[in-house]
């Protein structure tokens, strides 16, 4: 039939909608991917090192080896995501050629471009990007991102920055809604965001795409907190495979996202999970070690 | 006489349950989100949304929903699965997680469903689909969509695309491989609610 269309914004955003109420887990091996799938992850994020290890190791963090990504694709039936450096359009082309289902243009990797992000509307594969505030989120959507996540402070096991970003984005959305229509062009100027998208936020009271939590989620209660604040789902990285019992913790976080409004269920699933990842006090990080400040 | 207001559940473990809820409410239904077996009380229909079928199947096991959903059907409840929801209704699932080689399902629809029958996300597509019972084509969104590779006895095929069966019905069970909840076209939701209204006035 001639009316078939692929790679449209509706298809990319519709796919992102399917992850709602779910948990996307970072994995670095096919074995971890199998654990994530068995625990009920809605997708896995294939990367070479989880953010906590990237912090420890230092050096330049890049797109993963295609061989490892192919092994992970073969190991699970759920969608596979993978990360590219900010602005690295060729890494993104490679991931698209590999058949990756979603690309994360991520500040967790070392940025390749200190001024510009990828023009994501050029790609058939959908993208997720991090944001700390509404202007940043709408710039990424303007470039074609189909999903937004908070940046948090990845690899710290400390949820405070993810909470800050979620409250900032959601608070700024409410502030835009409260403005009269004739002020929206000025709002767009102040937010450094596309006018048409500011008008969308004003009319609908939400981002044009789904909005997930990421960065520092370490416990089922952390995941439920992000849902309670009004986000659509959760990414978990180091928080699972840097804890004592990854299988049980992963399962508990999946259940916590579904039952975030039910404290009885949360109490039950939070019990006896073993030690969470140790965590880092974000105040102790020197500015150069902060990942969330990457992105422009 | 006023048509009764159907009481419908939407399985809300994960996925696009809010979209189904909004469309059913727009058509006058009273909607309950179903996460635990007790949430099924008093409902005459249940929608199983799109999302990740492996995630939903796992949570259905963890929270003891398999038997209550089969009982709900046996007691006269109507079920409609879209995409992942359709996989959960099928008798057999192909393309299960490689590590298990098997995926649990409700087995209320006598079909074999093939997961990701049209490919990965870059192969996802939209098209206008001719559906039996609707006079004009329906805009249909296929996202990593399944198809019904085998259609068994008692199952009526409602739509096909490129030779693959993508909508089917067996008694009170309806299954669509695509996502009507992602478009503004409410005709399938209306069809589902009308079948419940007939049930309640019968």
Short mmCIF file of C-alpha atoms in Angstrom, two decimals:
data_model
loop_
_atom_site.label_atom_id
_atom_site.label_comp_id
_atom_site.label_asym_id
_atom_site.label_seq_id
_atom_site.Cartn_x
_atom_site.Cartn_y
_atom_site.Cartn_z
CA UNK A 1 0.00 0.00 0.00
CA UNK A 2 1.26 3.46 -0.87
CA UNK A 3 -0.07 5.19 2.26
CA UNK A 4 2.45 3.51 4.60
CA UNK A 5 4.77 5.85 6.47
CA UNK A 6 7.79 5.14 8.65
CA UNK A 7 10.00 7.27 10.89
CA UNK A 8 7.37 9.98 11.47
CA UNK A 9 7.28 12.08 14.67
CA UNK A 10 3.99 10.36 15.58
CA UNK A 11 5.63 6.92 15.38
CA UNK A 12 8.67 7.96 17.37
CA UNK A 13 6.63 9.70 20.07
CA UNK A 14 4.08 6.88 20.09
CA UNK A 15 6.88 4.38 20.74
CA UNK A 16 8.12 6.54 23.63
CA UNK A 17 4.57 6.49 25.07
CA UNK A 18 4.80 2.68 25.32
CA UNK A 19 7.60 2.92 27.91
CA UNK A 20 5.37 4.85 30.35
CA UNK A 21 5.05 3.41 33.82
CA UNK A 22 8.14 1.35 33.13
CA UNK A 23 11.81 1.10 33.97
CA UNK A 24 14.67 1.32 31.45
CA UNK A 25 17.86 -0.26 32.79
CA UNK A 26 21.52 0.38 31.90
CA UNK A 27 23.36 -2.84 31.01
CA UNK A 28 26.94 -3.47 29.95
CA UNK A 29 26.75 -7.19 29.03
CA UNK A 30 24.27 -9.56 27.43
CA UNK A 31 24.00 -11.32 30.80
CA UNK A 32 22.95 -8.10 32.53
CA UNK A 33 20.45 -7.47 29.72
CA UNK A 34 18.90 -10.88 30.42
CA UNK A 35 18.65 -10.03 34.12
CA UNK A 36 16.97 -6.71 33.28
CA UNK A 37 14.47 -8.34 30.92
CA UNK A 38 13.67 -11.07 33.46
CA UNK A 39 13.11 -8.39 36.11
CA UNK A 40 10.53 -6.65 33.90
CA UNK A 41 12.50 -3.79 32.33
CA UNK A 42 10.62 -2.17 29.42
CA UNK A 43 13.92 -1.61 27.60
CA UNK A 44 17.65 -1.89 28.18
CA UNK A 45 20.26 0.81 27.58
CA UNK A 46 23.43 -0.77 26.19
CA UNK A 47 26.62 1.00 27.25
CA UNK A 48 30.22 0.07 27.93
CA UNK A 49 30.42 1.27 31.52
CA UNK A 50 27.67 2.33 33.90
CA UNK A 51 27.92 5.99 34.95
CA UNK A 52 29.48 5.14 38.34
CA UNK A 53 32.39 3.42 36.56
CA UNK A 54 32.73 6.22 34.01
CA UNK A 55 33.18 8.56 36.99
CA UNK A 56 35.85 6.36 38.56
CA UNK A 57 37.72 5.54 35.35
CA UNK A 58 37.74 9.03 33.87
CA UNK A 59 38.99 9.40 30.29
CA UNK A 60 36.81 9.87 27.24
CA UNK A 61 33.51 7.94 27.36
CA UNK A 62 32.21 7.05 23.89
CA UNK A 63 29.54 5.04 22.04
CA UNK A 64 29.77 1.32 22.84
CA UNK A 65 31.38 -1.32 20.64
CA UNK A 66 28.82 -2.40 17.99
CA UNK A 67 29.69 -6.03 18.76
CA UNK A 68 28.48 -5.63 22.33
CA UNK A 69 25.31 -3.87 21.16
CA UNK A 70 24.59 -6.70 18.71
CA UNK A 71 25.06 -9.27 21.47
CA UNK A 72 22.58 -7.42 23.65
CA UNK A 73 20.06 -7.10 20.80
CA UNK A 74 20.32 -10.87 20.29
CA UNK A 75 19.99 -11.63 24.01
CA UNK A 76 16.60 -10.00 24.70
CA UNK A 77 13.19 -9.45 23.09
CA UNK A 78 12.58 -6.01 24.62
CA UNK A 79 13.71 -2.77 22.89
CA UNK A 80 17.40 -1.90 23.04
CA UNK A 81 18.60 1.68 23.49
CA UNK A 82 22.18 2.94 23.30
CA UNK A 83 24.02 6.18 24.04
CA UNK A 84 25.88 8.58 21.77
CA UNK A 85 27.95 11.59 22.76
CA UNK A 86 26.23 14.99 22.55
CA UNK A 87 26.54 16.25 18.98
CA UNK A 88 28.09 13.04 17.59
CA UNK A 89 25.86 12.51 14.58
CA UNK A 90 28.07 9.76 13.15
CA UNK A 91 27.84 7.64 16.29
CA UNK A 92 24.06 8.06 15.92
CA UNK A 93 24.17 6.95 12.27
CA UNK A 94 26.09 3.84 13.33
CA UNK A 95 23.55 2.97 16.04
CA UNK A 96 20.68 3.48 13.58
CA UNK A 97 22.43 1.14 11.12
CA UNK A 98 22.75 -1.47 13.89
CA UNK A 99 18.96 -1.46 14.37
CA UNK A 100 19.03 0.08 17.84
CA UNK A 101 15.43 1.03 18.82
CA UNK A 102 16.18 4.32 20.63
CA UNK A 103 19.23 6.58 20.92
CA UNK A 104 20.16 8.53 24.07
CA UNK A 105 22.15 11.67 23.22
CA UNK A 106 23.71 11.64 26.64
CA UNK A 107 25.72 13.98 28.84
CA UNK A 108 26.97 10.88 30.66
CA UNK A 109 29.36 10.29 27.75
CA UNK A 110 32.02 12.90 27.00
CA UNK A 111 30.46 15.53 24.71
CA UNK A 112 31.73 15.56 21.10
CA UNK A 113 30.39 19.06 20.39
CA UNK A 114 30.44 21.86 22.96
CA UNK A 115 27.88 24.00 21.13
CA UNK A 116 25.43 21.93 19.09
CA UNK A 117 23.28 18.86 19.56
CA UNK A 118 22.36 16.36 16.83
CA UNK A 119 19.52 17.33 14.47
CA UNK A 120 17.44 14.40 15.59
CA UNK A 121 14.61 14.99 13.11
CA UNK A 122 17.04 13.78 10.39
CA UNK A 123 16.89 10.25 11.82
CA UNK A 124 14.29 7.46 11.56
CA UNK A 125 15.25 6.14 14.98
CA UNK A 126 13.80 8.11 17.94
CA UNK A 127 16.00 9.99 20.44
CA UNK A 128 15.87 10.71 24.15
CA UNK A 129 17.78 13.69 25.57
CA UNK A 130 18.42 14.97 29.07
CA UNK A 131 17.17 18.31 30.38
CA UNK A 132 17.53 20.29 33.62
CA UNK A 133 14.82 22.84 32.86
CA UNK A 134 11.95 23.61 30.48
CA UNK A 135 13.97 25.66 27.99
CA UNK A 136 16.52 22.88 27.59
CA UNK A 137 13.75 20.28 27.21
CA UNK A 138 11.97 22.29 24.50
CA UNK A 139 15.21 22.96 22.60
CA UNK A 140 15.80 19.22 22.46
CA UNK A 141 12.19 18.56 21.34
CA UNK A 142 12.66 21.29 18.73
CA UNK A 143 15.66 19.37 17.39
CA UNK A 144 13.49 16.26 17.18
CA UNK A 145 13.84 14.43 20.52
CA UNK A 146 10.89 12.06 21.08
CA UNK A 147 11.45 11.69 24.82
CA UNK A 148 12.96 13.84 27.58
CA UNK A 149 14.56 12.68 30.81
CA UNK A 150 15.89 14.58 33.77
CA UNK A 151 19.68 14.64 33.88
CA UNK A 152 20.00 14.04 37.58
CA UNK A 153 23.60 13.44 38.60
CA UNK A 154 24.31 10.05 37.03
CA UNK A 155 26.45 7.49 38.85
CA UNK A 156 26.02 9.05 42.29
CA UNK A 157 23.10 7.06 43.70
CA UNK A 158 21.84 10.42 44.94
CA UNK A 159 18.38 11.38 43.67
CA UNK A 160 18.50 15.05 44.72
CA UNK A 161 19.44 16.44 41.31
CA UNK A 162 16.80 14.39 39.48
CA UNK A 163 14.21 15.76 41.92
CA UNK A 164 15.50 19.29 41.35
CA UNK A 165 15.24 18.93 37.55
CA UNK A 166 11.79 17.35 37.70
CA UNK A 167 10.48 20.10 39.99
CA UNK A 168 12.07 22.76 37.80
CA UNK A 169 10.58 21.47 34.52
CA UNK A 170 7.13 20.81 36.00
CA UNK A 171 7.12 24.14 37.87
CA UNK A 172 8.12 26.04 34.75
CA UNK A 173 5.33 24.28 32.82
CA UNK A 174 2.80 25.50 35.41
CA UNK A 175 4.27 29.01 35.18
CA UNK A 176 3.92 29.05 31.37
CA UNK A 177 0.32 27.86 31.68
CA UNK A 178 -0.47 30.77 33.96
CA UNK A 179 0.81 33.41 31.50
CA UNK A 180 -1.60 35.19 29.13
CA UNK A 181 -1.18 34.26 25.45
CA UNK A 182 0.26 37.63 24.44
CA UNK A 183 3.25 37.09 26.76
CA UNK A 184 4.34 33.78 25.22
CA UNK A 185 6.80 35.20 22.71
CA UNK A 186 8.66 36.84 25.57
CA UNK A 187 8.46 33.59 27.54
CA UNK A 188 10.02 31.83 24.52
CA UNK A 189 12.81 34.43 24.45
CA UNK A 190 13.51 34.04 28.17
CA UNK A 191 13.46 30.24 28.04
CA UNK A 192 15.45 30.20 24.77
CA UNK A 193 12.83 27.77 23.50
CA UNK A 194 10.90 27.48 20.20
CA UNK A 195 7.76 29.66 20.27
CA UNK A 196 5.50 26.95 18.80
CA UNK A 197 6.51 24.55 21.58
CA UNK A 198 5.96 27.19 24.26
CA UNK A 199 2.45 27.60 22.84
CA UNK A 200 1.97 23.83 23.07
CA UNK A 201 2.99 23.82 26.75
CA UNK A 202 0.66 26.76 27.42
CA UNK A 203 -2.28 24.95 25.80
CA UNK A 204 -1.69 21.44 27.18
CA UNK A 205 0.14 21.91 30.49
CA UNK A 206 2.75 19.29 29.59
CA UNK A 207 5.72 18.63 27.35
CA UNK A 208 4.90 17.50 23.81
CA UNK A 209 6.74 14.20 24.55
CA UNK A 210 7.01 11.83 27.51
CA UNK A 211 9.18 12.92 30.42
CA UNK A 212 11.18 10.33 32.37
CA UNK A 213 13.35 10.45 35.49
CA UNK A 214 17.05 9.58 35.36
CA UNK A 215 20.24 10.10 37.32
CA UNK A 216 20.71 8.92 40.89
CA UNK A 217 17.72 6.56 41.24
CA UNK A 218 18.95 3.84 43.62
CA UNK A 219 15.96 2.45 45.55
CA UNK A 220 12.32 1.48 44.85
CA UNK A 221 11.31 4.49 46.94
CA UNK A 222 13.45 6.79 44.76
CA UNK A 223 11.70 5.46 41.65
CA UNK A 224 8.26 5.87 43.24
CA UNK A 225 9.17 9.41 44.33
CA UNK A 226 9.95 10.41 40.75
CA UNK A 227 6.58 8.99 39.63
CA UNK A 228 4.80 10.78 42.49
CA UNK A 229 6.34 14.06 41.34
CA UNK A 230 4.59 13.55 37.98
CA UNK A 231 7.13 11.91 35.68
CA UNK A 232 6.15 9.17 33.21
CA UNK A 233 8.75 6.49 33.98
CA UNK A 234 12.28 5.87 35.20
CA UNK A 235 15.79 5.14 33.89
CA UNK A 236 18.06 3.25 36.31
CA UNK A 237 21.80 3.02 35.77
CA UNK A 238 24.47 2.28 38.33
CA UNK A 239 21.79 1.98 41.04
CA UNK A 240 21.07 -1.64 40.09
CA UNK A 241 24.33 -3.31 39.12
CA UNK A 242 26.32 -1.47 41.81
CA UNK A 243 24.07 -2.85 44.57
CA UNK A 244 24.37 -6.10 46.50
CA UNK A 245 21.53 -7.97 44.83
CA UNK A 246 20.84 -6.61 41.31
CA UNK A 247 18.08 -9.13 40.44
CA UNK A 248 15.95 -8.39 43.48
CA UNK A 249 16.57 -4.65 43.36
CA UNK A 250 15.67 -4.50 39.66
CA UNK A 251 12.43 -6.42 40.26
CA UNK A 252 11.54 -4.17 43.19
CA UNK A 253 12.11 -0.98 41.21
CA UNK A 254 9.87 -2.26 38.38
CA UNK A 255 7.09 -2.98 40.87
CA UNK A 256 7.59 0.38 42.60
CA UNK A 257 6.96 2.29 39.36
CA UNK A 258 3.64 0.47 38.79
CA UNK A 259 2.46 0.78 42.42
CA UNK A 260 3.98 4.17 43.28
CA UNK A 261 0.66 5.33 44.77
CA UNK A 262 0.35 2.29 47.06
CA UNK A 263 2.59 2.64 50.18
CA UNK A 264 1.63 -0.84 51.44
CA UNK A 265 2.99 -2.44 48.29
CA UNK A 266 6.07 -0.18 48.40
CA UNK A 267 6.78 -1.18 52.01
CA UNK A 268 6.61 -4.85 51.09
CA UNK A 269 8.85 -4.67 48.02
CA UNK A 270 11.44 -2.42 49.70
CA UNK A 271 12.18 -5.03 52.35
CA UNK A 272 15.46 -6.92 52.57
CA UNK A 273 16.97 -5.95 49.22
CA UNK A 274 20.55 -5.94 50.48
CA UNK A 275 22.78 -2.88 50.41
CA UNK A 276 22.09 -0.23 47.75
CA UNK A 277 24.98 1.32 45.83
CA UNK A 278 27.22 3.34 48.17
CA UNK A 279 26.52 6.68 46.57
CA UNK A 280 28.36 9.97 46.34
CA UNK A 281 27.56 13.21 48.09
CA UNK A 282 27.03 15.59 45.17
CA UNK A 283 28.32 18.56 47.18
CA UNK A 284 31.71 16.84 47.22
CA UNK A 285 31.95 16.76 43.43
CA UNK A 286 34.12 19.44 41.93
CA UNK A 287 32.30 21.28 39.11
CA UNK A 288 34.34 19.50 36.42
CA UNK A 289 33.00 16.15 37.64
CA UNK A 290 29.38 17.18 37.29
CA UNK A 291 27.72 15.54 34.28
CA UNK A 292 24.39 17.38 34.44
CA UNK A 293 25.96 20.69 33.45
CA UNK A 294 26.86 19.23 30.04
CA UNK A 295 24.36 20.26 27.32
CA UNK A 296 23.59 23.66 25.85
CA UNK B 1 -34.09 5.22 27.26
CA UNK B 2 -30.59 6.40 28.10
CA UNK B 3 -27.80 4.01 27.21
CA UNK B 4 -26.21 2.62 30.39
CA UNK B 5 -22.81 3.96 31.36
CA UNK B 6 -20.44 0.99 30.96
CA UNK B 7 -17.93 0.32 33.73
CA UNK B 8 -14.65 -0.52 32.08
CA UNK B 9 -11.19 -1.32 33.42
CA UNK B 10 -7.84 -0.52 31.85
CA UNK B 11 -4.94 -2.76 32.87
CA UNK B 12 -2.58 -0.12 34.31
CA UNK B 13 0.61 -2.06 35.04
CA UNK B 14 2.64 -0.26 32.38
CA UNK B 15 2.23 1.29 28.91
CA UNK B 16 -0.39 3.47 27.21
CA UNK B 17 -3.18 2.98 29.73
CA UNK B 18 -3.85 6.72 30.17
CA UNK B 19 -4.59 7.12 26.45
CA UNK B 20 -7.16 4.31 26.53
CA UNK B 21 -8.67 5.77 29.66
CA UNK B 22 -9.06 9.22 28.08
CA UNK B 23 -10.71 7.83 24.96
CA UNK B 24 -13.11 5.57 26.85
CA UNK B 25 -14.09 8.44 29.16
CA UNK B 26 -14.65 10.71 26.15
CA UNK B 27 -17.21 8.15 24.99
CA UNK B 28 -19.03 8.16 28.34
CA UNK B 29 -17.55 5.10 30.07
CA UNK B 30 -16.71 4.96 33.76
CA UNK B 31 -13.07 3.82 33.87
CA UNK B 32 -11.11 2.01 36.61
CA UNK B 33 -7.34 1.44 36.48
CA UNK B 34 -6.63 -2.22 37.24
CA UNK B 35 -3.37 -3.03 39.07
CA UNK B 36 -4.51 -5.64 41.59
CA UNK B 37 -7.16 -8.42 41.34
CA UNK B 38 -9.60 -6.52 43.57
CA UNK B 39 -9.76 -3.70 41.00
CA UNK B 40 -11.78 -5.95 38.65
CA UNK B 41 -14.91 -5.93 40.86
CA UNK B 42 -18.00 -4.62 39.10
CA UNK B 43 -16.41 -4.18 35.66
CA UNK B 44 -17.99 -5.48 32.48
CA UNK B 45 -14.99 -4.91 30.18
CA UNK B 46 -11.22 -4.63 30.36
CA UNK B 47 -8.72 -3.08 27.94
CA UNK B 48 -5.16 -4.41 27.90
CA UNK B 49 -3.03 -1.56 26.52
CA UNK B 50 0.13 -1.38 24.43
CA UNK B 51 3.48 -1.31 26.19
CA UNK B 52 5.99 -4.11 26.82
CA UNK B 53 4.27 -7.50 26.98
CA UNK B 54 7.19 -9.07 28.91
CA UNK B 55 6.94 -6.35 31.60
CA UNK B 56 3.17 -6.71 31.88
CA UNK B 57 3.34 -10.52 31.96
CA UNK B 58 5.92 -10.40 34.75
CA UNK B 59 3.81 -7.96 36.82
CA UNK B 60 0.65 -10.01 36.21
CA UNK B 61 2.46 -12.96 37.77
CA UNK B 62 3.87 -10.96 40.69
CA UNK B 63 0.49 -9.50 41.61
CA UNK B 64 -1.60 -12.62 41.01
CA UNK B 65 -3.64 -11.39 38.04
CA UNK B 66 -3.59 -14.38 35.66
CA UNK B 67 -6.39 -16.42 37.23
CA UNK B 68 -8.61 -13.43 38.11
CA UNK B 69 -8.43 -12.21 34.49
CA UNK B 70 -9.40 -15.65 33.16
CA UNK B 71 -12.23 -15.78 35.71
CA UNK B 72 -13.33 -12.31 34.62
CA UNK B 73 -13.63 -13.57 31.05
CA UNK B 74 -15.38 -16.78 32.10
CA UNK B 75 -17.92 -14.72 34.09
CA UNK B 76 -18.93 -12.79 30.95
CA UNK B 77 -16.40 -9.95 30.87
CA UNK B 78 -15.30 -8.47 27.56
CA UNK B 79 -11.57 -8.07 26.83
CA UNK B 80 -9.74 -5.98 24.24
CA UNK B 81 -5.97 -6.14 23.81
CA UNK B 82 -3.99 -3.65 21.73
CA UNK B 83 -0.42 -4.51 20.63
CA UNK B 84 1.23 -5.85 23.83
CA UNK B 85 -2.29 -6.44 25.18
CA UNK B 86 -3.08 -8.60 22.14
CA UNK B 87 0.03 -10.69 22.87
CA UNK B 88 -1.21 -11.27 26.43
CA UNK B 89 -4.55 -12.60 25.10
CA UNK B 90 -3.11 -15.08 22.58
CA UNK B 91 -3.00 -18.85 23.11
CA UNK B 92 0.63 -19.09 21.89
CA UNK B 93 3.41 -16.50 21.69
CA UNK B 94 6.29 -16.65 19.19
CA UNK B 95 9.32 -14.43 19.65
CA UNK B 96 9.40 -14.79 23.44
CA UNK B 97 12.51 -13.62 25.34
CA UNK B 98 15.38 -15.79 24.01
CA UNK B 99 16.50 -16.65 27.55
CA UNK B 100 13.14 -18.27 28.36
CA UNK B 101 11.91 -19.34 24.92
CA UNK B 102 8.43 -19.02 26.34
CA UNK B 103 6.11 -16.21 27.34
CA UNK B 104 3.04 -16.59 29.55
CA UNK B 105 -0.30 -15.46 28.18
CA UNK B 106 -4.00 -15.63 29.02
CA UNK B 107 -4.77 -18.00 26.11
CA UNK B 108 -8.26 -16.56 25.63
CA UNK B 109 -7.85 -16.00 21.87
CA UNK B 110 -7.18 -19.06 19.73
CA UNK B 111 -4.27 -17.61 17.76
CA UNK B 112 -0.50 -17.80 17.65
CA UNK B 113 0.86 -14.30 17.92
CA UNK B 114 4.27 -13.40 16.46
CA UNK B 115 5.97 -10.62 18.43
CA UNK B 116 7.66 -7.87 16.40
CA UNK B 117 6.26 -9.39 13.21
CA UNK B 118 7.10 -6.28 11.18
CA UNK B 119 10.62 -5.67 12.56
CA UNK B 120 12.30 -3.32 14.99
CA UNK B 121 11.40 0.32 15.75
CA UNK B 122 12.81 1.75 12.49
CA UNK B 123 10.34 -0.52 10.65
CA UNK B 124 7.34 0.80 12.65
CA UNK B 125 4.70 2.39 10.39
CA UNK B 126 1.33 4.07 10.07
CA UNK B 127 -1.24 3.11 7.47
CA UNK B 128 -4.94 3.33 6.69
CA UNK B 129 -6.48 -0.02 7.52
CA UNK B 130 -9.73 -1.57 6.31
CA UNK B 131 -11.39 -3.08 9.38
CA UNK B 132 -14.47 -5.31 9.19
CA UNK B 133 -17.42 -3.53 10.79
CA UNK B 134 -16.12 -0.01 9.98
CA UNK B 135 -17.28 1.64 6.76
CA UNK B 136 -14.17 3.82 6.18
CA UNK B 137 -10.47 2.94 6.66
CA UNK B 138 -9.04 3.38 10.16
CA UNK B 139 -5.74 5.23 10.72
CA UNK B 140 -3.57 2.56 12.34
CA UNK B 141 -0.24 2.98 14.17
CA UNK B 142 1.96 -0.15 14.16
CA UNK B 143 4.86 0.10 16.66
CA UNK B 144 7.16 -2.95 16.84
CA UNK B 145 3.82 -4.58 16.20
CA UNK B 146 2.84 -8.22 16.48
CA UNK B 147 0.71 -10.18 13.97
CA UNK B 148 -1.43 -13.28 14.29
CA UNK B 149 0.57 -15.94 12.46
CA UNK B 150 -1.98 -18.70 13.05
CA UNK B 151 -5.71 -18.09 13.41
CA UNK B 152 -7.53 -21.04 14.94
CA UNK B 153 -11.10 -22.24 15.10
CA UNK B 154 -13.70 -19.80 16.34
CA UNK B 155 -11.64 -16.71 15.52
CA UNK B 156 -12.88 -14.10 13.05
CA UNK B 157 -10.27 -12.08 11.14
CA UNK B 158 -11.23 -8.39 11.19
CA UNK B 159 -8.25 -6.87 9.34
CA UNK B 160 -5.11 -7.84 7.47
CA UNK B 161 -2.05 -5.89 6.37
CA UNK B 162 0.47 -7.18 3.81
CA UNK B 163 -1.05 -10.64 4.15
CA UNK B 164 -0.67 -10.68 7.95
CA UNK B 165 -3.67 -10.81 10.29
CA UNK B 166 -3.65 -7.70 12.50
CA UNK B 167 -7.14 -7.67 14.06
CA UNK B 168 -9.19 -10.62 15.26
CA UNK B 169 -12.14 -11.46 17.48
CA UNK B 170 -13.35 -14.54 19.29
CA UNK B 171 -16.57 -14.12 21.21
CA UNK B 172 -15.97 -11.49 23.89
CA UNK B 173 -12.26 -11.16 23.09
CA UNK B 174 -11.03 -8.52 20.65
CA UNK B 175 -7.37 -8.08 19.69
CA UNK B 176 -5.68 -5.48 17.51
CA UNK B 177 -1.96 -5.49 16.70
CA UNK B 178 -1.94 -1.71 16.30
CA UNK B 179 -2.65 1.31 18.57
CA UNK B 180 -6.10 2.93 18.17
CA UNK B 181 -5.42 4.84 21.41
CA UNK B 182 -2.70 6.91 19.71
CA UNK B 183 -5.03 8.43 17.10
CA UNK B 184 -8.07 10.68 17.39
CA UNK B 185 -10.28 8.05 15.73
CA UNK B 186 -12.59 6.65 18.41
CA UNK B 187 -14.50 4.12 16.32
CA UNK B 188 -12.90 0.97 17.75
CA UNK B 189 -13.36 2.22 21.31
CA UNK B 190 -16.99 2.91 20.42
CA UNK B 191 -17.37 -0.58 18.97
CA UNK B 192 -15.97 -2.08 22.19
CA UNK B 193 -18.28 -0.01 24.42
CA UNK B 194 -21.31 -0.82 22.27
CA UNK B 195 -20.66 -4.53 22.79
CA UNK B 196 -20.67 -3.88 26.56
CA UNK B 197 -23.87 -1.85 26.38
CA UNK B 198 -25.57 -4.73 24.56
CA UNK B 199 -24.35 -7.04 27.31
CA UNK B 200 -25.71 -4.80 30.05
CA UNK B 201 -29.13 -4.28 28.45
CA UNK B 202 -29.50 -7.99 27.55
#
